GROMACS .gro file of C-alpha atoms in nm:
model
  476
    1UNK     CA    1   3.718   9.644  10.832
    2UNK     CA    2   3.885   9.518  10.513
    3UNK     CA    3   4.116   9.821  10.510
    4UNK     CA    4   4.211   9.756  10.872
    5UNK     CA    5   4.296   9.390  10.793
    6UNK     CA    6   4.507   9.504  10.499
    7UNK     CA    7   4.700   9.739  10.725
    8UNK     CA    8   4.764   9.464  10.979
    9UNK     CA    9   4.881   9.219  10.714
   10UNK     CA   10   5.115   9.480  10.567
   11UNK     CA   11   5.263   9.553  10.908
   12UNK     CA   12   5.315   9.181  10.972
   13UNK     CA   13   5.480   9.135  10.633
   14UNK     CA   14   5.712   9.432  10.688
   15UNK     CA   15   5.807   9.301  11.032
   16UNK     CA   16   5.897   8.962  10.891
   17UNK     CA   17   6.098   9.109  10.604
   18UNK     CA   18   6.286   9.344  10.839
   19UNK     CA   19   6.360   9.073  11.097
   20UNK     CA   20   6.681   8.878  11.114
   21UNK     CA   21   6.755   8.509  11.152
   22UNK     CA   22   7.049   8.439  11.379
   23UNK     CA   23   7.196   8.101  11.301
   24UNK     CA   24   7.475   7.860  11.383
   25UNK     CA   25   7.657   7.764  11.062
   26UNK     CA   26   7.840   7.438  10.998
   27UNK     CA   27   7.961   7.221  10.712
   28UNK     CA   28   7.866   6.878  10.578
   29UNK     CA   29   8.064   6.728  10.289
   30UNK     CA   30   8.201   7.068  10.188
   31UNK     CA   31   7.868   7.255  10.183
   32UNK     CA   32   7.750   7.522  10.427
   33UNK     CA   33   7.442   7.474  10.645
   34UNK     CA   34   7.264   7.682  10.906
   35UNK     CA   35   7.037   7.616  11.205
   36UNK     CA   36   6.824   7.872  11.388
   37UNK     CA   37   7.024   7.956  11.701
   38UNK     CA   38   6.703   7.941  11.906
   39UNK     CA   39   6.702   7.564  11.851
   40UNK     CA   40   7.064   7.516  11.961
   41UNK     CA   41   7.141   7.445  12.327
   42UNK     CA   42   7.517   7.420  12.298
   43UNK     CA   43   7.812   7.321  12.082
   44UNK     CA   44   8.053   7.057  12.202
   45UNK     CA   45   8.331   6.821  12.096
   46UNK     CA   46   8.294   6.456  12.195
   47UNK     CA   47   8.537   6.168  12.192
   48UNK     CA   48   8.296   5.876  12.201
   49UNK     CA   49   7.935   5.775  12.250
   50UNK     CA   50   7.766   5.471  12.402
   51UNK     CA   51   7.681   5.228  12.123
   52UNK     CA   52   7.319   5.114  12.086
   53UNK     CA   53   7.260   4.763  11.941
   54UNK     CA   54   7.010   4.740  11.653
   55UNK     CA   55   6.980   5.119  11.617
   56UNK     CA   56   6.949   5.266  11.265
   57UNK     CA   57   7.277   5.312  11.080
   58UNK     CA   58   7.290   5.689  11.132
   59UNK     CA   59   7.257   5.668  11.513
   60UNK     CA   60   7.600   5.705  11.674
   61UNK     CA   61   7.467   5.616  12.018
   62UNK     CA   62   7.375   5.805  12.334
   63UNK     CA   63   7.563   6.059  12.540
   64UNK     CA   64   7.539   6.162  12.905
   65UNK     CA   65   7.501   6.539  12.892
   66UNK     CA   66   7.542   6.635  13.258
   67UNK     CA   67   7.298   6.366  13.368
   68UNK     CA   68   7.062   6.396  13.068
   69UNK     CA   69   7.083   6.095  12.835
   70UNK     CA   70   7.054   6.222  12.478
   71UNK     CA   71   7.057   6.033  12.150
   72UNK     CA   72   7.320   6.132  11.895
   73UNK     CA   73   7.278   6.101  11.518
   74UNK     CA   74   7.534   6.160  11.244
   75UNK     CA   75   7.387   6.399  10.986
   76UNK     CA   76   7.638   6.281  10.728
   77UNK     CA   77   7.513   5.924  10.753
   78UNK     CA   78   7.149   6.030  10.769
   79UNK     CA   79   7.187   6.232  10.448
   80UNK     CA   80   7.409   5.970  10.274
   81UNK     CA   81   7.706   6.208  10.259
   82UNK     CA   82   8.071   6.102  10.280
   83UNK     CA   83   8.222   6.069  10.628
   84UNK     CA   84   8.594   6.143  10.664
   85UNK     CA   85   8.786   5.847  10.798
   86UNK     CA   86   8.933   5.896  11.143
   87UNK     CA   87   9.180   5.705  11.348
   88UNK     CA   88   9.064   5.579  11.685
   89UNK     CA   89   8.961   5.879  11.893
   90UNK     CA   90   9.267   5.958  12.103
   91UNK     CA   91   9.353   6.320  12.030
   92UNK     CA   92   9.187   6.655  11.978
   93UNK     CA   93   9.193   6.595  11.602
   94UNK     CA   94   8.986   6.279  11.639
   95UNK     CA   95   8.690   6.419  11.835
   96UNK     CA   96   8.355   6.473  11.669
   97UNK     CA   97   8.187   6.812  11.639
   98UNK     CA   98   7.848   6.800  11.806
   99UNK     CA   99   7.559   7.044  11.801
  100UNK     CA  100   7.303   6.982  12.076
  101UNK     CA  101   6.955   7.082  11.961
  102UNK     CA  102   6.681   7.176  12.202
  103UNK     CA  103   6.307   7.126  12.154
  104UNK     CA  104   6.132   7.236  12.471
  105UNK     CA  105   6.261   7.000  12.743
  106UNK     CA  106   6.403   6.755  12.489
  107UNK     CA  107   6.759   6.741  12.349
  108UNK     CA  108   6.911   6.575  12.042
  109UNK     CA  109   7.279   6.570  11.943
  110UNK     CA  110   7.385   6.589  11.577
  111UNK     CA  111   7.737   6.521  11.448
  112UNK     CA  112   7.870   6.751  11.173
  113UNK     CA  113   8.203   6.794  10.993
  114UNK     CA  114   8.284   7.139  11.134
  115UNK     CA  115   8.104   7.410  11.329
  116UNK     CA  116   8.178   7.748  11.171
  117UNK     CA  117   8.032   8.059  11.334
  118UNK     CA  118   7.726   8.248  11.452
  119UNK     CA  119   7.589   8.495  11.199
  120UNK     CA  120   7.270   8.680  11.109
  121UNK     CA  121   7.080   8.703  10.784
  122UNK     CA  122   6.778   8.917  10.697
  123UNK     CA  123   6.464   8.711  10.654
  124UNK     CA  124   6.402   8.898  10.330
  125UNK     CA  125   6.721   8.738  10.195
  126UNK     CA  126   6.605   8.381  10.264
  127UNK     CA  127   6.498   8.208   9.943
  128UNK     CA  128   6.280   7.904   9.890
  129UNK     CA  129   6.455   7.567   9.890
  130UNK     CA  130   6.544   7.402   9.561
  131UNK     CA  131   6.675   7.042   9.522
  132UNK     CA  132   6.942   7.147   9.271
  133UNK     CA  133   7.134   7.328   9.543
  134UNK     CA  134   7.172   7.044   9.790
  135UNK     CA  135   7.281   6.683   9.823
  136UNK     CA  136   7.007   6.608  10.074
  137UNK     CA  137   6.632   6.559  10.051
  138UNK     CA  138   6.443   6.885  10.010
  139UNK     CA  139   6.218   6.781  10.299
  140UNK     CA  140   6.503   6.865  10.534
  141UNK     CA  141   6.553   7.217  10.395
  142UNK     CA  142   6.373   7.532  10.512
  143UNK     CA  143   6.539   7.766  10.265
  144UNK     CA  144   6.860   7.910  10.121
  145UNK     CA  145   7.050   8.220  10.226
  146UNK     CA  146   7.340   8.409  10.066
  147UNK     CA  147   7.585   8.567  10.309
  148UNK     CA  148   7.940   8.688  10.246
  149UNK     CA  149   7.947   8.521   9.903
  150UNK     CA  150   7.852   8.184  10.054
  151UNK     CA  151   7.530   7.988  10.009
  152UNK     CA  152   7.385   7.849  10.331
  153UNK     CA  153   7.129   7.570  10.334
  154UNK     CA  154   6.889   7.630  10.625
  155UNK     CA  155   6.814   7.297  10.787
  156UNK     CA  156   6.469   7.192  10.902
  157UNK     CA  157   6.568   7.041  11.236
  158UNK     CA  158   6.203   7.018  11.341
  159UNK     CA  159   6.178   6.720  11.106
  160UNK     CA  160   6.465   6.554  11.293
  161UNK     CA  161   6.276   6.610  11.615
  162UNK     CA  162   5.959   6.453  11.477
  163UNK     CA  163   6.155   6.145  11.375
  164UNK     CA  164   6.304   6.123  11.722
  165UNK     CA  165   5.964   6.154  11.885
  166UNK     CA  166   5.850   5.861  11.671
  167UNK     CA  167   6.130   5.647  11.816
  168UNK     CA  168   6.329   5.619  11.493
  169UNK     CA  169   6.651   5.740  11.657
  170UNK     CA  170   6.603   5.578  11.998
  171UNK     CA  171   6.529   5.219  11.896
  172UNK     CA  172   6.694   4.984  12.146
  173UNK     CA  173   6.781   5.256  12.399
  174UNK     CA  174   6.547   5.119  12.664
  175UNK     CA  175   6.836   4.906  12.788
  176UNK     CA  176   7.055   5.209  12.857
  177UNK     CA  177   7.090   5.315  13.222
  178UNK     CA  178   6.894   5.018  13.347
  179UNK     CA  179   6.596   5.082  13.123
  180UNK     CA  180   6.536   5.434  13.254
  181UNK     CA  181   6.575   5.611  12.921
  182UNK     CA  182   6.261   5.753  12.769
  183UNK     CA  183   6.204   5.981  12.477
  184UNK     CA  184   6.030   6.302  12.574
  185UNK     CA  185   5.760   6.423  12.334
  186UNK     CA  186   5.834   6.709  12.101
  187UNK     CA  187   5.657   7.026  12.206
  188UNK     CA  188   5.369   7.160  12.004
  189UNK     CA  189   5.572   7.471  11.925
  190UNK     CA  190   5.767   7.272  11.665
  191UNK     CA  191   5.613   7.313  11.322
  192UNK     CA  192   5.493   6.993  11.157
  193UNK     CA  193   5.672   6.910  10.833
  194UNK     CA  194   5.538   6.714  10.541
  195UNK     CA  195   5.371   6.387  10.632
  196UNK     CA  196   5.568   6.202  10.368
  197UNK     CA  197   5.848   5.988  10.512
  198UNK     CA  198   6.185   6.141  10.423
  199UNK     CA  199   6.483   5.952  10.291
  200UNK     CA  200   6.690   5.809  10.571
  201UNK     CA  201   6.420   5.764  10.837
  202UNK     CA  202   6.336   5.399  10.776
  203UNK     CA  203   6.496   5.078  10.893
  204UNK     CA  204   6.825   5.012  10.719
  205UNK     CA  205   6.767   4.653  10.612
  206UNK     CA  206   6.461   4.437  10.550
  207UNK     CA  207   6.378   4.172  10.803
  208UNK     CA  208   6.425   3.820  10.673
  209UNK     CA  209   6.057   3.747  10.730
  210UNK     CA  210   5.954   4.046  10.517
  211UNK     CA  211   6.155   3.914  10.223
  212UNK     CA  212   6.076   3.545  10.258
  213UNK     CA  213   5.827   3.553   9.972
  214UNK     CA  214   6.068   3.723   9.732
  215UNK     CA  215   6.380   3.517   9.795
  216UNK     CA  216   6.489   3.163   9.726
  217UNK     CA  217   6.683   3.113  10.050
  218UNK     CA  218   6.591   2.765  10.180
  219UNK     CA  219   6.424   2.728  10.518
  220UNK     CA  220   6.612   2.523  10.779
  221UNK     CA  221   6.559   2.403  11.131
  222UNK     CA  222   6.565   2.677  11.395
  223UNK     CA  223   6.801   2.678  11.691
  224UNK     CA  224   7.155   2.789  11.752
  225UNK     CA  225   7.338   2.495  11.595
  226UNK     CA  226   7.274   2.161  11.432
  227UNK     CA  227   7.399   1.827  11.560
  228UNK     CA  228   7.700   1.859  11.327
  229UNK     CA  229   7.795   2.191  11.486
  230UNK     CA  230   7.690   2.403  11.186
  231UNK     CA  231   7.515   2.731  11.253
  232UNK     CA  232   7.137   2.721  11.225
  233UNK     CA  233   6.945   2.932  10.977
  234UNK     CA  234   6.815   3.146  11.264
  235UNK     CA  235   7.166   3.221  11.390
  236UNK     CA  236   7.286   3.296  11.035
  237UNK     CA  237   7.006   3.541  10.975
  238UNK     CA  238   7.072   3.721  11.302
  239UNK     CA  239   7.438   3.756  11.201
  240UNK     CA  240   7.329   3.866  10.854
  241UNK     CA  241   7.110   4.144  10.996
  242UNK     CA  242   7.410   4.285  11.183
  243UNK     CA  243   7.626   4.250  10.871
  244UNK     CA  244   7.377   4.440  10.651
  245UNK     CA  245   7.347   4.720  10.908
  246UNK     CA  246   7.721   4.775  10.883
  247UNK     CA  247   7.707   4.744  10.505
  248UNK     CA  248   7.452   5.025  10.489
  249UNK     CA  249   7.645   5.249  10.729
  250UNK     CA  250   7.986   5.205  10.567
  251UNK     CA  251   7.904   5.158  10.198
  252UNK     CA  252   7.557   5.312  10.166
  253UNK     CA  253   7.441   4.977  10.023
  254UNK     CA  254   7.102   4.853  10.146
  255UNK     CA  255   6.991   4.497  10.091
  256UNK     CA  256   6.653   4.502   9.917
  257UNK     CA  257   6.426   4.247   9.750
  258UNK     CA  258   6.636   4.245   9.432
  259UNK     CA  259   6.976   4.199   9.599
  260UNK     CA  260   6.882   3.993   9.907
  261UNK     CA  261   6.932   3.648   9.758
  262UNK     CA  262   7.283   3.712   9.623
  263UNK     CA  263   7.411   3.904   9.925
  264UNK     CA  264   7.279   3.644  10.167
  265UNK     CA  265   7.435   3.356   9.970
  266UNK     CA  266   7.775   3.531   9.960
  267UNK     CA  267   7.752   3.606  10.331
  268UNK     CA  268   7.660   3.245  10.411
  269UNK     CA  269   7.952   3.118  10.203
  270UNK     CA  270   8.193   3.343  10.393
  271UNK     CA  271   8.065   3.221  10.730
  272UNK     CA  272   8.087   2.856  10.625
  273UNK     CA  273   8.443   2.900  10.497
  274UNK     CA  274   8.570   3.108  10.790
  275UNK     CA  275   8.365   2.975  11.080
  276UNK     CA  276   8.245   3.321  11.185
  277UNK     CA  277   8.071   3.631  11.053
  278UNK     CA  278   8.290   3.898  10.886
  279UNK     CA  279   8.398   4.184  11.112
  280UNK     CA  280   8.441   4.461  10.854
  281UNK     CA  281   8.493   4.832  10.917
  282UNK     CA  282   8.581   4.977  10.575
  283UNK     CA  283   8.428   4.975  10.229
  284UNK     CA  284   8.730   4.791  10.089
  285UNK     CA  285   8.676   4.510  10.340
  286UNK     CA  286   8.309   4.473  10.244
  287UNK     CA  287   8.403   4.471   9.876
  288UNK     CA  288   8.615   4.158   9.930
  289UNK     CA  289   8.299   3.949   9.936
  290UNK     CA  290   8.063   4.200   9.771
  291UNK     CA  291   8.264   4.364   9.491
  292UNK     CA  292   7.959   4.538   9.349
  293UNK     CA  293   7.922   4.775   9.647
  294UNK     CA  294   8.203   4.992   9.503
  295UNK     CA  295   8.132   4.950   9.131
  296UNK     CA  296   8.087   5.258   8.913
  297UNK     CA  297   7.998   5.222   8.546
  298UNK     CA  298   8.188   5.489   8.355
  299UNK     CA  299   8.253   5.322   8.022
  300UNK     CA  300   8.058   5.210   7.718
  301UNK     CA  301   7.907   4.865   7.721
  302UNK     CA  302   8.117   4.564   7.640
  303UNK     CA  303   8.047   4.352   7.332
  304UNK     CA  304   7.867   4.105   7.561
  305UNK     CA  305   7.606   4.362   7.667
  306UNK     CA  306   7.577   4.495   7.315
  307UNK     CA  307   7.516   4.156   7.153
  308UNK     CA  308   7.279   4.038   7.428
  309UNK     CA  309   7.048   4.339   7.383
  310UNK     CA  310   7.071   4.324   7.003
  311UNK     CA  311   6.973   3.956   6.990
  312UNK     CA  312   6.657   4.002   7.196
  313UNK     CA  313   6.480   4.263   6.989
  314UNK     CA  314   6.225   4.173   6.721
  315UNK     CA  315   6.107   4.417   6.457
  316UNK     CA  316   5.898   4.686   6.620
  317UNK     CA  317   5.630   4.912   6.481
  318UNK     CA  318   5.555   5.249   6.634
  319UNK     CA  319   5.780   5.430   6.879
  320UNK     CA  320   6.020   5.218   7.081
  321UNK     CA  321   6.055   5.388   7.420
  322UNK     CA  322   6.358   5.302   7.632
  323UNK     CA  323   6.481   5.441   7.963
  324UNK     CA  324   6.823   5.456   8.130
  325UNK     CA  325   6.707   5.533   8.481
  326UNK     CA  326   7.056   5.618   8.614
  327UNK     CA  327   7.257   5.723   8.312
  328UNK     CA  328   7.540   5.914   8.483
  329UNK     CA  329   7.756   6.074   8.216
  330UNK     CA  330   7.558   5.890   7.946
  331UNK     CA  331   7.768   5.582   7.870
  332UNK     CA  332   7.477   5.343   7.923
  333UNK     CA  333   7.234   5.564   7.727
  334UNK     CA  334   7.455   5.577   7.415
  335UNK     CA  335   7.534   5.207   7.449
  336UNK     CA  336   7.168   5.111   7.478
  337UNK     CA  337   7.069   5.327   7.180
  338UNK     CA  338   7.348   5.180   6.965
  339UNK     CA  339   7.258   4.822   7.058
  340UNK     CA  340   6.889   4.879   6.982
  341UNK     CA  341   6.959   5.045   6.648
  342UNK     CA  342   7.207   4.778   6.546
  343UNK     CA  343   6.928   4.523   6.590
  344UNK     CA  344   6.690   4.729   6.378
  345UNK     CA  345   6.829   5.037   6.204
  346UNK     CA  346   6.477   5.153   6.112
  347UNK     CA  347   6.362   5.147   6.475
  348UNK     CA  348   6.168   5.459   6.574
  349UNK     CA  349   6.371   5.489   6.893
  350UNK     CA  350   6.345   5.735   7.181
  351UNK     CA  351   6.572   5.696   7.484
  352UNK     CA  352   6.512   5.884   7.808
  353UNK     CA  353   6.842   5.927   7.992
  354UNK     CA  354   6.792   6.052   8.347
  355UNK     CA  355   7.004   6.105   8.655
  356UNK     CA  356   6.992   6.310   8.976
  357UNK     CA  357   7.353   6.425   8.940
  358UNK     CA  358   7.319   6.760   8.763
  359UNK     CA  359   7.687   6.783   8.668
  360UNK     CA  360   7.692   6.441   8.505
  361UNK     CA  361   7.364   6.476   8.319
  362UNK     CA  362   7.468   6.815   8.179
  363UNK     CA  363   7.776   6.656   8.023
  364UNK     CA  364   7.580   6.374   7.858
  365UNK     CA  365   7.490   6.544   7.525
  366UNK     CA  366   7.859   6.615   7.455
  367UNK     CA  367   8.010   6.293   7.589
  368UNK     CA  368   8.350   6.203   7.444
  369UNK     CA  369   8.496   5.856   7.504
  370UNK     CA  370   8.873   5.840   7.521
  371UNK     CA  371   8.919   5.476   7.419
  372UNK     CA  372   8.698   5.219   7.248
  373UNK     CA  373   8.823   4.874   7.155
  374UNK     CA  374   8.826   4.820   6.774
  375UNK     CA  375   8.627   4.498   6.817
  376UNK     CA  376   8.350   4.666   7.019
  377UNK     CA  377   8.040   4.699   6.795
  378UNK     CA  378   7.960   5.041   6.934
  379UNK     CA  379   8.257   5.189   6.748
  380UNK     CA  380   8.045   5.189   6.430
  381UNK     CA  381   7.826   5.455   6.592
  382UNK     CA  382   8.115   5.691   6.669
  383UNK     CA  383   8.357   5.913   6.485
  384UNK     CA  384   8.709   5.972   6.605
  385UNK     CA  385   8.819   6.327   6.685
  386UNK     CA  386   9.140   6.469   6.830
  387UNK     CA  387   8.981   6.454   7.177
  388UNK     CA  388   8.846   6.101   7.150
  389UNK     CA  389   8.540   5.925   7.011
  390UNK     CA  390   8.219   6.127   6.965
  391UNK     CA  391   7.884   5.964   6.896
  392UNK     CA  392   7.731   6.024   6.555
  393UNK     CA  393   7.442   6.266   6.522
  394UNK     CA  394   7.191   6.002   6.407
  395UNK     CA  395   7.249   5.820   6.738
  396UNK     CA  396   7.278   6.121   6.970
  397UNK     CA  397   6.951   6.274   6.848
  398UNK     CA  398   6.763   5.966   6.971
  399UNK     CA  399   6.856   6.042   7.335
  400UNK     CA  400   6.687   6.292   7.564
  401UNK     CA  401   6.898   6.381   7.868
  402UNK     CA  402   6.701   6.506   8.167
  403UNK     CA  403   6.783   6.594   8.527
  404UNK     CA  404   6.545   6.375   8.723
  405UNK     CA  405   6.540   6.196   9.058
  406UNK     CA  406   6.373   5.859   9.034
  407UNK     CA  407   6.259   5.905   9.395
  408UNK     CA  408   6.012   6.172   9.285
  409UNK     CA  409   5.797   5.965   9.050
  410UNK     CA  410   5.831   5.926   8.676
  411UNK     CA  411   5.609   6.102   8.422
  412UNK     CA  412   5.737   5.886   8.136
  413UNK     CA  413   5.531   5.656   7.911
  414UNK     CA  414   5.541   5.278   7.927
  415UNK     CA  415   5.882   5.149   7.825
  416UNK     CA  416   5.986   4.857   7.607
  417UNK     CA  417   6.337   4.848   7.753
  418UNK     CA  418   6.465   4.978   8.088
  419UNK     CA  419   6.822   4.984   8.216
  420UNK     CA  420   6.810   4.974   8.597
  421UNK     CA  421   7.146   4.821   8.674
  422UNK     CA  422   7.288   4.814   9.026
  423UNK     CA  423   7.140   5.131   9.177
  424UNK     CA  424   6.827   5.043   9.373
  425UNK     CA  425   7.034   4.915   9.668
  426UNK     CA  426   7.193   5.255   9.717
  427UNK     CA  427   6.870   5.394   9.860
  428UNK     CA  428   6.720   5.318  10.199
  429UNK     CA  429   6.463   5.044  10.230
  430UNK     CA  430   6.145   5.247  10.191
  431UNK     CA  431   6.284   5.445   9.899
  432UNK     CA  432   6.411   5.137   9.716
  433UNK     CA  433   6.067   4.976   9.746
  434UNK     CA  434   5.912   5.286   9.593
  435UNK     CA  435   6.170   5.294   9.312
  436UNK     CA  436   6.126   4.925   9.231
  437UNK     CA  437   5.750   4.978   9.221
  438UNK     CA  438   5.799   5.272   8.981
  439UNK     CA  439   6.022   5.062   8.755
  440UNK     CA  440   5.764   4.782   8.745
  441UNK     CA  441   5.491   5.034   8.665
  442UNK     CA  442   5.682   5.154   8.357
  443UNK     CA  443   5.719   4.807   8.205
  444UNK     CA  444   5.463   4.651   7.975
  445UNK     CA  445   5.407   4.293   7.861
  446UNK     CA  446   5.709   4.150   7.676
  447UNK     CA  447   5.923   4.453   7.764
  448UNK     CA  448   6.276   4.407   7.899
  449UNK     CA  449   6.460   4.528   8.205
  450UNK     CA  450   6.839   4.504   8.244
  451UNK     CA  451   6.975   4.469   8.598
  452UNK     CA  452   7.304   4.380   8.766
  453UNK     CA  453   7.422   4.020   8.786
  454UNK     CA  454   7.357   4.017   9.162
  455UNK     CA  455   6.996   4.134   9.125
  456UNK     CA  456   6.701   3.896   9.092
  457UNK     CA  457   6.350   3.985   8.977
  458UNK     CA  458   6.041   3.786   9.087
  459UNK     CA  459   5.964   3.482   8.869
  460UNK     CA  460   5.593   3.552   8.909
  461UNK     CA  461   5.626   3.866   8.694
  462UNK     CA  462   5.946   3.824   8.491
  463UNK     CA  463   6.139   3.551   8.315
  464UNK     CA  464   6.516   3.553   8.286
  465UNK     CA  465   6.622   3.570   7.921
  466UNK     CA  466   6.993   3.645   7.960
  467UNK     CA  467   7.244   3.592   8.240
  468UNK     CA  468   7.612   3.684   8.235
  469UNK     CA  469   7.796   3.982   8.378
  470UNK     CA  470   7.446   4.136   8.392
  471UNK     CA  471   7.091   3.999   8.366
  472UNK     CA  472   6.804   4.078   8.132
  473UNK     CA  473   6.446   3.992   8.230
  474UNK     CA  474   6.130   3.999   8.018
  475UNK     CA  475   5.794   4.100   8.162
  476UNK     CA  476   5.551   3.808   8.147
   0.00000   0.00000   0.00000
């Protein structure tokens, strides 16, 4: 009997290895993807879709596919990938490329950059997924395939279908077609992916009520307007919810518990000064009132940062662990290490410098800075070469550069100083909550955490010890 089972298993394995996967290939942000052709109903080009109020940021709307109302999502927005700017759809060049997926009797449209071709790949050539090879969450990837010198990322569209069945893509669609729209269940033939919620499937912004305990926004009388004609708090918050949905879709910036207070105050100020809510459509427009949504830190710290960190640190015994949670090319990691050592040159310092951009993190150990102001204290920790300023060995050896996504948990020890400046809002709501929780978990009593000037930590757990072009909090 055991021999017979072995024979059957061998036959099944051989059949799988000798089989072929026929797939539709397409591109997203310059990378090649593939979908099993058996899950594709048709390929089309669409000019416009029916907008759905209050739908998640990645939902483009609904489309009438020969009498069948289907929801349409933009994979680029869902995966936080860049979306090419288009003029108003009026020509063949302005239409969107749409792949209509089929799951039993249910259909879902997905927008992509370009549909390429139909091709086949041997199942034996399909490799396991690896996060280094993609810009999207590994939960959405079934595997990788090499074909004609190109690497194709095989997409797990069954996960998209599960999200749709849960109503995440169809929120608010009940009003379409007189309330006749309903989401058909996904058939049992679709394999069930991981139970963990993937990035991009949560609500885009927190409800005001959910953040009431963590913000200092004053409560006001409800209603549409006061006797003086000013907008009520209720009306302002409704306008703010619409504003933050657009902010997430256009800029990839999500208002979370750290940024809520500042963003809401700036929004309120704009409304009071202009008499209406902003009607923005581009990142540059949003940056007029929220300049930090486009900020990228690609320089060493200023003297202000340097002196602020240096002044806070007492003498320390034992190992002083510090963490730059998004170090990019390494500017913040070298700056932090220099500031800490300038405060105590005998400090037994270890700095973890992590980032989920493999290209940037690989360049960190050999970072060269083109220009440093002579009055910047960090210059004492560098030596000038013909290519620019290199950091001295006694500083560089204190820093450990690692490829690491903060979304995946953090196996690091408790930290005495953490740099977490201006990045938590560039993750969706559920992910940012998880990241903030991870950052809190790595702090210990009297440790410090450096954040952006628009971010606010809870007074119940932290006290503000420095405020300027950034903020430094100390754990109580």
